[in-house]
Short mmCIF file of C-alpha atoms in Angstrom, two decimals:
data_model
loop_
_atom_site.label_atom_id
_atom_site.label_comp_id
_atom_site.label_asym_id
_atom_site.label_seq_id
_atom_site.Cartn_x
_atom_site.Cartn_y
_atom_site.Cartn_z
CA MET A 1 3.17 23.40 4.64
CA THR A 2 5.65 22.90 2.35
CA TYR A 3 8.92 21.30 2.55
CA GLN A 4 11.92 22.34 -0.08
CA ILE A 5 13.89 19.41 -0.58
CA SER A 6 17.89 19.23 -1.74
CA SER A 7 21.10 17.06 -1.63
CA THR A 8 24.60 17.51 -2.72
CA ASN A 9 25.34 13.85 -1.31
CA LYS A 10 25.72 11.38 -4.02
CA ILE A 11 27.37 8.65 -1.81
CA ILE A 12 24.74 7.36 0.46
CA LYS A 13 25.27 5.06 3.30
CA GLY A 14 23.52 4.30 6.49
CA THR A 15 21.12 2.02 9.11
CA ILE A 16 17.63 2.71 8.82
CA ASP A 17 14.84 1.57 10.65
CA LEU A 18 11.76 1.00 8.36
CA PRO A 19 8.32 1.33 9.41
CA ALA A 20 6.87 -1.89 10.12
CA SER A 21 4.48 -3.35 7.28
CA LYS A 22 1.03 -1.45 7.61
CA SER A 23 -0.44 -4.27 5.42
CA ILE A 24 0.51 -7.18 7.63
CA SER A 25 -0.26 -5.05 10.91
CA ASN A 26 -3.94 -4.11 9.72
CA ARG A 27 -4.50 -8.14 8.89
CA VAL A 28 -2.84 -9.27 12.17
CA LEU A 29 -5.43 -6.65 13.85
CA ILE A 30 -8.43 -7.90 12.61
CA ILE A 31 -7.18 -11.52 12.91
CA ASN A 32 -6.49 -10.81 16.79
CA ALA A 33 -9.89 -9.22 17.72
CA LEU A 34 -11.80 -11.77 15.67
CA ASN A 35 -9.96 -14.79 17.95
CA TYR A 36 -9.83 -12.30 21.48
CA SER A 37 -6.20 -12.76 21.53
CA PRO A 38 -4.30 -12.17 24.62
CA TYR A 39 -1.04 -11.60 23.21
CA PRO A 40 0.66 -8.44 21.92
CA ILE A 41 1.59 -7.60 18.65
CA HIS A 42 5.37 -7.04 18.73
CA ASN A 43 6.43 -4.53 16.04
CA LEU A 44 3.27 -2.79 15.22
CA SER A 45 3.15 -0.44 12.57
CA ASP A 46 3.02 3.27 13.88
CA CYS A 47 1.59 4.73 10.46
CA ASP A 48 -1.86 6.70 10.29
CA ASP A 49 -3.73 3.86 8.84
CA THR A 50 -2.78 1.33 11.17
CA ASN A 51 -3.64 3.82 14.34
CA VAL A 52 -6.97 4.16 13.08
CA MET A 53 -7.66 0.66 12.94
CA LEU A 54 -6.00 0.39 16.15
CA LYS A 55 -8.26 3.14 17.89
CA VAL A 56 -11.72 1.39 16.23
CA LEU A 57 -11.06 -1.41 17.70
CA THR A 58 -10.55 -0.73 21.21
CA SER A 59 -12.44 2.05 21.20
CA ASN A 60 -16.02 2.43 23.45
CA THR A 61 -17.68 4.66 20.96
CA ASN A 62 -19.94 2.90 18.00
CA LYS A 63 -19.06 6.20 15.61
CA PHE A 64 -15.85 5.98 13.80
CA ASP A 65 -13.84 9.00 11.46
CA ILE A 66 -11.19 6.69 9.61
CA GLY A 67 -9.95 10.18 7.64
CA HIS A 68 -7.99 8.96 4.52
CA ALA A 69 -7.46 5.26 5.65
CA GLY A 70 -8.75 3.43 2.69
CA THR A 71 -7.19 -0.33 4.50
CA ALA A 72 -8.99 0.56 7.69
CA MET A 73 -12.70 1.43 5.84
CA ARG A 74 -12.62 -2.15 4.02
CA PHE A 75 -11.59 -3.97 7.16
CA LEU A 76 -13.63 -2.42 9.08
CA THR A 77 -16.62 -2.65 7.42
CA SER A 78 -16.65 -6.44 7.20
CA TYR A 79 -15.45 -6.49 10.79
CA LEU A 80 -18.30 -4.72 11.77
CA SER A 81 -21.02 -6.20 9.89
CA LYS A 82 -20.49 -9.61 12.14
CA ILE A 83 -19.98 -7.92 15.51
CA VAL A 84 -23.14 -7.03 17.24
CA GLY A 85 -24.14 -3.72 17.79
CA GLU A 86 -24.83 -0.34 15.78
CA TRP A 87 -22.04 1.07 14.00
CA GLU A 88 -21.67 4.19 11.89
CA ILE A 89 -18.18 4.81 9.81
CA THR A 90 -17.20 7.42 7.99
CA GLY A 91 -13.76 9.11 6.39
CA SER A 92 -12.41 11.98 4.41
CA SER A 93 -14.06 13.39 2.00
CA ARG A 94 -11.76 11.57 -1.13
CA MET A 95 -12.61 8.39 1.30
CA LYS A 96 -16.67 9.20 0.73
CA GLN A 97 -15.60 9.32 -3.33
CA ARG A 98 -14.24 5.66 -3.08
CA PRO A 99 -16.46 2.96 -4.22
CA ILE A 100 -17.36 0.50 -1.55
CA ALA A 101 -20.46 -1.53 -3.07
CA THR A 102 -19.03 -4.03 -4.13
CA LEU A 103 -17.97 -5.47 -0.66
CA VAL A 104 -21.08 -3.93 0.70
CA ASP A 105 -23.11 -5.94 -1.86
CA ALA A 106 -21.04 -9.20 -1.21
CA LEU A 107 -21.66 -8.62 2.70
CA VAL A 108 -25.58 -7.95 2.34
CA GLN A 109 -25.61 -11.51 0.63
CA LEU A 110 -24.16 -13.35 3.64
CA GLY A 111 -26.75 -11.41 5.78
CA ALA A 112 -25.49 -8.56 6.78
CA LYS A 113 -27.42 -5.06 7.47
CA ILE A 114 -25.80 -2.10 6.11
CA GLU A 115 -27.20 1.29 5.19
CA TYR A 116 -25.40 3.99 3.04
CA LEU A 117 -25.92 7.24 4.77
CA GLU A 118 -25.51 10.16 2.25
CA ASN A 119 -24.68 8.08 -1.39
CA ASP A 120 -25.26 5.17 -2.53
CA GLY A 121 -21.94 2.86 -2.98
CA PHE A 122 -20.18 5.36 -0.84
CA PRO A 123 -18.94 5.96 2.76
CA PRO A 124 -20.10 6.55 4.92
CA LEU A 125 -22.37 3.74 6.15
CA LYS A 126 -24.45 2.84 9.17
CA ILE A 127 -23.83 -0.84 10.05
CA TRP A 128 -25.74 -3.28 12.30
CA GLY A 129 -23.77 -6.16 13.32
CA SER A 130 -25.78 -9.17 12.82
CA HIS A 131 -24.72 -13.17 12.79
CA LEU A 132 -23.59 -13.91 9.10
CA LYS A 133 -24.15 -17.27 6.84
CA GLY A 134 -22.04 -18.44 4.59
CA LYS A 135 -22.35 -19.27 0.81
CA THR A 136 -20.46 -18.75 -2.77
CA LEU A 137 -19.76 -15.39 -3.49
CA LYS A 138 -19.10 -14.59 -6.97
CA LEU A 139 -16.43 -11.67 -7.35
CA ASP A 140 -14.85 -9.95 -10.15
CA GLY A 141 -11.38 -10.99 -9.67
CA SER A 142 -10.53 -7.29 -10.88
CA ILE A 143 -11.75 -5.32 -8.39
CA SER A 144 -9.46 -3.97 -5.30
CA SER A 145 -7.82 -7.17 -3.41
CA GLN A 146 -8.91 -5.32 -0.39
CA PHE A 147 -12.84 -5.91 -0.50
CA ILE A 148 -11.78 -9.73 -0.93
CA THR A 149 -9.04 -9.63 1.80
CA ALA A 150 -11.94 -7.97 3.69
CA LEU A 151 -14.00 -11.11 3.50
CA LEU A 152 -11.61 -13.73 3.56
CA LEU A 153 -10.47 -12.41 6.90
CA ILE A 154 -13.88 -13.22 8.63
CA ALA A 155 -14.74 -16.04 6.55
CA PRO A 156 -13.31 -19.01 9.07
CA THR A 157 -15.90 -17.17 11.53
CA ILE A 158 -19.45 -17.27 9.54
CA GLU A 159 -21.47 -19.77 10.27
CA GLY A 160 -20.87 -22.57 7.40
CA GLY A 161 -17.48 -20.84 6.15
CA LEU A 162 -17.19 -18.82 2.81
CA THR A 163 -16.25 -19.58 -0.59
CA ILE A 164 -15.06 -16.91 -3.03
CA GLN A 165 -15.51 -17.55 -6.61
CA LEU A 166 -13.42 -14.53 -8.51
CA GLU A 167 -13.73 -14.20 -12.30
CA ASN A 168 -12.00 -12.74 -14.59
CA LYS A 169 -8.27 -11.97 -14.49
CA ILE A 170 -7.05 -11.12 -10.31
CA ILE A 171 -5.86 -8.31 -9.49
CA SER A 172 -3.24 -7.74 -6.87
CA LYS A 173 -3.02 -11.62 -6.57
CA ALA A 174 0.08 -10.97 -4.19
CA TYR A 175 -2.28 -9.25 -1.58
CA ILE A 176 -4.60 -12.36 -1.63
CA ASP A 177 -2.04 -14.54 -0.78
CA LEU A 178 -0.68 -12.33 2.03
CA THR A 179 -3.68 -12.64 3.61
CA LEU A 180 -4.36 -16.20 3.55
CA GLU A 181 -0.68 -17.21 4.41
CA LEU A 182 -1.22 -14.86 7.79
CA MET A 183 -4.63 -16.64 8.27
CA LYS A 184 -2.35 -19.86 7.69
CA LYS A 185 -0.10 -18.78 10.56
CA PHE A 186 -2.83 -18.37 12.98
CA GLY A 187 -3.95 -21.63 12.18
CA ILE A 188 -6.63 -21.34 9.26
CA LEU A 189 -6.41 -24.23 6.39
CA TYR A 190 -7.76 -23.07 3.14
CA LYS A 191 -8.03 -24.29 -0.41
CA TRP A 192 -7.14 -22.32 -3.48
CA GLU A 193 -8.32 -23.87 -6.44
CA GLY A 194 -8.10 -22.53 -9.90
CA GLN A 195 -10.40 -19.28 -9.47
CA LYS A 196 -12.04 -20.73 -6.35
CA ILE A 197 -10.99 -20.14 -2.68
CA ILE A 198 -12.74 -21.96 -0.15
CA ILE A 199 -12.51 -21.31 3.70
CA THR A 200 -14.02 -23.45 6.18
CA GLU A 201 -15.84 -22.47 9.51
CA GLN A 202 -12.80 -22.66 11.95
CA HIS A 203 -11.30 -21.21 14.91
CA TYR A 204 -7.95 -18.82 14.39
CA LEU A 205 -5.23 -19.32 16.83
CA PRO A 206 -4.45 -16.81 18.98
CA ILE A 207 -0.03 -16.34 18.90
CA ASP A 208 2.36 -14.49 19.80
CA TYR A 209 3.49 -12.45 16.71
CA THR A 210 6.03 -9.97 15.07
CA ILE A 211 5.35 -7.85 11.88
CA GLU A 212 8.31 -7.46 9.53
CA ALA A 213 9.36 -4.38 8.03
CA ASP A 214 7.60 -2.76 5.29
CA TRP A 215 8.78 -3.25 1.70
CA SER A 216 6.56 -0.50 0.17
CA GLY A 217 8.75 1.52 2.71
CA ALA A 218 11.86 -0.54 1.44
CA SER A 219 10.84 0.88 -2.19
CA TYR A 220 12.06 4.15 -1.59
CA TRP A 221 15.41 3.28 -0.38
CA TYR A 222 16.20 1.01 -3.49
CA GLN A 223 15.11 3.98 -5.51
CA ILE A 224 17.35 6.28 -3.32
CA ALA A 225 20.50 3.77 -4.00
CA ALA A 226 19.33 3.40 -7.66
CA LEU A 227 20.05 7.35 -8.16
CA SER A 228 23.32 7.47 -6.11
CA ASP A 229 26.69 7.27 -7.41
CA SER A 230 27.28 4.32 -5.16
CA ALA A 231 25.13 3.16 -1.79
CA ASP A 232 25.40 1.01 0.86
CA ILE A 233 22.24 0.99 3.06
CA HIS A 234 21.07 -1.48 5.50
CA LEU A 235 17.54 -1.73 6.16
CA GLN A 236 16.57 -3.38 9.47
CA ASN A 237 13.98 -6.35 9.47
CA LEU A 238 13.62 -6.52 5.95
CA THR A 239 13.03 -9.99 4.92
CA LEU A 240 14.27 -11.15 1.51
CA ASP A 241 11.59 -13.99 1.34
CA SER A 242 8.91 -11.92 2.97
CA LEU A 243 5.12 -12.86 2.42
CA GLN A 244 5.05 -8.82 0.81
CA GLY A 245 4.23 -9.12 -3.08
CA ASP A 246 6.55 -6.16 -2.86
CA SER A 247 9.51 -7.50 -2.02
CA ALA A 248 9.95 -8.64 -5.78
CA ILE A 249 11.06 -5.31 -5.97
CA HIS A 250 14.71 -6.59 -5.09
CA LYS A 251 15.05 -8.47 -8.55
CA TRP A 252 13.86 -5.12 -10.34
CA PHE A 253 16.69 -3.14 -8.98
CA THR A 254 19.44 -5.14 -10.03
CA GLN A 255 18.79 -3.44 -13.97
CA PHE A 256 19.49 -0.36 -12.07
CA GLY A 257 22.61 -1.44 -10.57
CA VAL A 258 21.32 -2.29 -6.99
CA ILE A 259 22.02 -5.82 -5.17
CA SER A 260 20.57 -6.73 -2.13
CA GLU A 261 22.42 -9.21 0.75
CA LYS A 262 20.56 -11.06 3.09
CA THR A 263 22.19 -10.06 6.58
CA LYS A 264 21.52 -11.23 10.41
CA GLU A 265 19.62 -7.92 10.89
CA GLY A 266 17.62 -7.57 7.75
CA THR A 267 18.77 -6.81 4.30
CA ARG A 268 21.66 -4.83 2.38
CA LEU A 269 21.35 -2.72 -0.43
CA ILE A 270 24.54 -2.16 -2.34
CA LYS A 271 25.25 0.00 -5.36
CA THR A 272 28.17 -0.01 -7.15
CA SER A 273 27.06 0.15 -11.04
CA LYS A 274 25.41 2.65 -12.82
CA ILE A 275 23.80 0.25 -15.41
CA THR A 276 20.72 1.37 -16.41
CA PRO A 277 17.72 -0.48 -18.52
CA ASP A 278 17.36 0.83 -21.84
CA PHE A 279 13.61 0.43 -21.58
CA PHE A 280 11.44 -0.56 -18.46
CA ASN A 281 8.45 -2.94 -19.19
CA GLN A 282 7.03 -3.96 -15.88
CA ASN A 283 3.60 -5.66 -15.07
CA PHE A 284 2.44 -4.36 -11.86
CA THR A 285 -0.46 -6.25 -11.07
CA ASP A 286 0.78 -7.41 -7.75
CA ASN A 287 2.96 -4.45 -6.67
CA PRO A 288 0.60 -1.55 -7.39
CA ASP A 289 1.78 0.77 -4.24
CA VAL A 290 5.41 0.75 -6.09
CA ALA A 291 4.17 1.87 -9.25
CA GLN A 292 4.64 5.59 -8.30
CA THR A 293 8.55 4.98 -7.07
CA ILE A 294 9.09 3.13 -10.36
CA ALA A 295 7.97 5.64 -12.60
CA VAL A 296 9.55 8.89 -10.55
CA LEU A 297 12.85 6.66 -10.98
CA CYS A 298 12.46 6.05 -14.18
CA LEU A 299 11.85 9.48 -15.02
CA ALA A 300 15.19 10.57 -13.21
CA LYS A 301 16.85 7.83 -14.77
CA LYS A 302 15.72 9.00 -18.76
CA VAL A 303 14.80 5.23 -19.02
CA PRO A 304 11.30 5.12 -21.45
CA PHE A 305 9.06 2.51 -19.72
CA HIS A 306 5.47 0.73 -20.18
CA PHE A 307 3.52 -0.32 -17.26
CA THR A 308 0.52 -2.35 -16.84
CA GLY A 309 -1.38 -3.97 -14.09
CA LEU A 310 -2.24 -0.08 -12.83
CA GLU A 311 -5.98 -0.90 -12.92
CA THR A 312 -6.72 -0.15 -9.26
CA LEU A 313 -4.37 3.23 -9.20
CA LYS A 314 -7.33 5.19 -9.79
CA ILE A 315 -9.17 4.69 -6.81
CA LYS A 316 -6.37 4.90 -4.08
CA GLU A 317 -6.03 8.07 -2.05
CA THR A 318 -5.91 10.13 -5.33
CA ASP A 319 -6.22 9.13 -8.76
CA ARG A 320 -2.21 8.09 -9.11
CA ILE A 321 -2.22 8.13 -12.99
CA ALA A 322 -3.81 11.44 -13.46
CA ALA A 323 -1.29 12.57 -10.15
CA LEU A 324 2.12 11.09 -11.74
CA GLN A 325 1.20 12.78 -15.18
CA ASN A 326 0.74 16.07 -13.45
CA GLU A 327 3.53 16.19 -11.41
CA CYS A 328 5.93 14.41 -13.92
CA ALA A 329 4.74 17.12 -16.35
CA LYS A 330 6.69 19.70 -14.27
CA PHE A 331 10.18 18.03 -15.42
CA GLY A 332 9.43 17.86 -19.17
CA ALA A 333 7.80 14.35 -19.15
CA THR A 334 4.46 13.72 -20.56
CA PHE A 335 3.01 10.17 -19.55
CA THR A 336 0.29 8.66 -21.58
CA GLU A 337 -2.21 6.20 -20.55
CA PRO A 338 -2.29 3.92 -23.65
CA GLN A 339 -5.19 1.67 -22.58
CA ASN A 340 -6.85 1.31 -18.88
CA GLY A 341 -4.12 0.52 -16.35
CA GLU A 342 -1.58 1.19 -18.25
CA LEU A 343 1.45 4.02 -18.00
CA ALA A 344 4.02 4.65 -20.60
CA TRP A 345 6.75 6.98 -21.49
CA ASP A 346 9.10 7.11 -24.71
CA GLY A 347 11.47 9.25 -22.45
CA THR A 348 11.18 12.62 -24.46
CA ILE A 349 11.93 15.63 -22.04
CA ASN A 350 10.39 18.84 -23.96
CA GLU A 351 12.66 21.37 -21.73
CA SER A 352 9.96 24.10 -22.69
CA LEU A 353 7.84 22.45 -20.00
CA ILE A 354 10.57 22.21 -17.12
CA VAL A 355 9.65 24.17 -14.11
CA LYS A 356 12.72 24.96 -11.99
CA ASN A 357 12.33 23.67 -8.45
CA PRO A 358 8.83 22.47 -9.30
CA SER A 359 6.24 22.40 -6.06
CA ILE A 360 4.92 18.93 -5.79
CA LYS A 361 1.34 18.21 -5.11
CA THR A 362 0.92 15.60 -3.12
CA TYR A 363 -3.48 14.81 -3.39
CA ASN A 364 -3.53 13.93 0.19
CA ASP A 365 -1.44 10.44 -1.04
CA HIS A 366 1.54 9.64 1.20
CA ARG A 367 3.08 7.80 -1.92
CA MET A 368 3.16 10.62 -3.99
CA ALA A 369 5.71 12.72 -1.66
CA LEU A 370 7.32 9.65 -0.40
CA ALA A 371 8.23 8.54 -4.29
CA PHE A 372 9.34 12.35 -5.36
CA ALA A 373 11.45 13.45 -2.74
CA PRO A 374 14.21 10.84 -3.92
CA ILE A 375 14.59 12.44 -7.40
CA VAL A 376 16.67 15.25 -5.87
CA LEU A 377 19.79 12.62 -6.17
CA SER A 378 19.34 13.19 -9.67
CA GLY A 379 20.49 17.20 -9.06
CA GLN A 380 16.88 18.57 -9.26
CA PRO A 381 16.38 20.40 -6.06
CA ILE A 382 12.03 20.10 -5.47
CA GLN A 383 9.54 21.27 -3.00
CA ILE A 384 6.62 18.88 -1.44
CA GLU A 385 3.43 20.00 -0.56
CA ASN A 386 1.62 18.96 2.67
CA PRO A 387 4.87 17.06 3.54
CA MET A 388 3.54 15.56 6.53
CA VAL A 389 1.11 13.28 4.33
CA ILE A 390 3.89 10.74 4.86
CA THR A 391 2.56 9.84 8.24
CA LYS A 392 -0.11 7.72 6.63
CA SER A 393 2.50 4.80 6.42
CA TYR A 394 5.93 6.63 6.53
CA PRO A 395 6.19 8.69 9.82
CA ASN A 396 9.79 9.20 10.18
CA PHE A 397 10.54 9.67 6.61
CA TRP A 398 12.03 13.01 6.40
CA ASN A 399 14.15 12.30 9.36
CA ASP A 400 15.69 9.29 7.92
CA LEU A 401 16.41 11.41 5.24
CA ASN A 402 17.89 13.62 6.80
CA LYS A 403 20.58 10.75 8.04
CA ILE A 404 21.83 10.17 4.71
CA GLY A 405 22.17 13.65 3.53
CA ILE A 406 18.84 14.33 1.55
CA LEU A 407 17.66 17.68 3.74
CA SER A 408 13.95 18.70 4.02
CA THR A 409 13.34 22.56 5.20
CA LYS A 410 10.13 24.12 5.83
CA LEU A 411 9.17 26.93 3.80
CA LYS A 412 5.82 28.12 4.98
#
């Protein structure tokens, strides 16, 4: 299926009920499962990743297919390794290409029993849930923060607790902070001293908890505001002083004339100025999930850029560096990768490469569809292939766009 995306409206006004944060939802689901909480989780995310996690945690079977849900694969591998039973967990063909050896090796050091069912180092996995004993684990700080979070979430429930010594540069520190601060809300004490995180054996406290709106989802509305002539957008339940690392973007977007105001119900985005930076230089170490949003915005505004801190993008739902290069080339832009974890563009448009009404491939990656759709506000209609990939994180996205005049029409 393909959607034609178009818009003639450059004055954007409306109220949007953003999806709940799947990052917070998935962490709280594991925490609640570990403490056998009697309380419901309010405003739980209704996206594929969270629904998969919820289905597994409430299932009566011992074999699970989590599809494209990378977070679920990492968190559940850790969780199941300490839940008595025999478990099998698999995923999509892409999931079977995403490495998990670092997490498995760490769990094995704690006493876990895990077997690779196909290729060493990759899902699917067979897990024999067993008693785990804590120790000091040495982990490369540049690995996916989801591996570290998966271990941290079970750390208080391991005999003797757990100490994680992070070596080298720490990638996506904001996501580790998010995990630890959520654990703190559920009664867990921790120490983070230099590169060492110490969590003693202790009990999670069950509490009544409400999930806040998703800042990654909010990034597309900031992008829309920046591409508009003027905007007044109210984002419900979006907290400026959020635990989520992606909340940092509200400061970045002032360079594109978008300001944020705290309201009783959430956050209001206002665009009245048409200012644009001459060059955009940003380190995405703590915010890798918004890199595609900013890259497409810079393309649409013809702002040259240099991004760093993108080391984890190649092991996401797709190789996001390559995907951006491929799809942005259809607009005449050649994105380069100066070094591993970097993306750059000099602002040059090669007219001979421009594809009229280009069809954007999404590579089974929700963020490709979400990040490219707003570009129609720059006057360039596009097509989005496999548009319902957005259900992974933002199921109501196309309906929300329709509210403010960005239309999606099914072609086939």
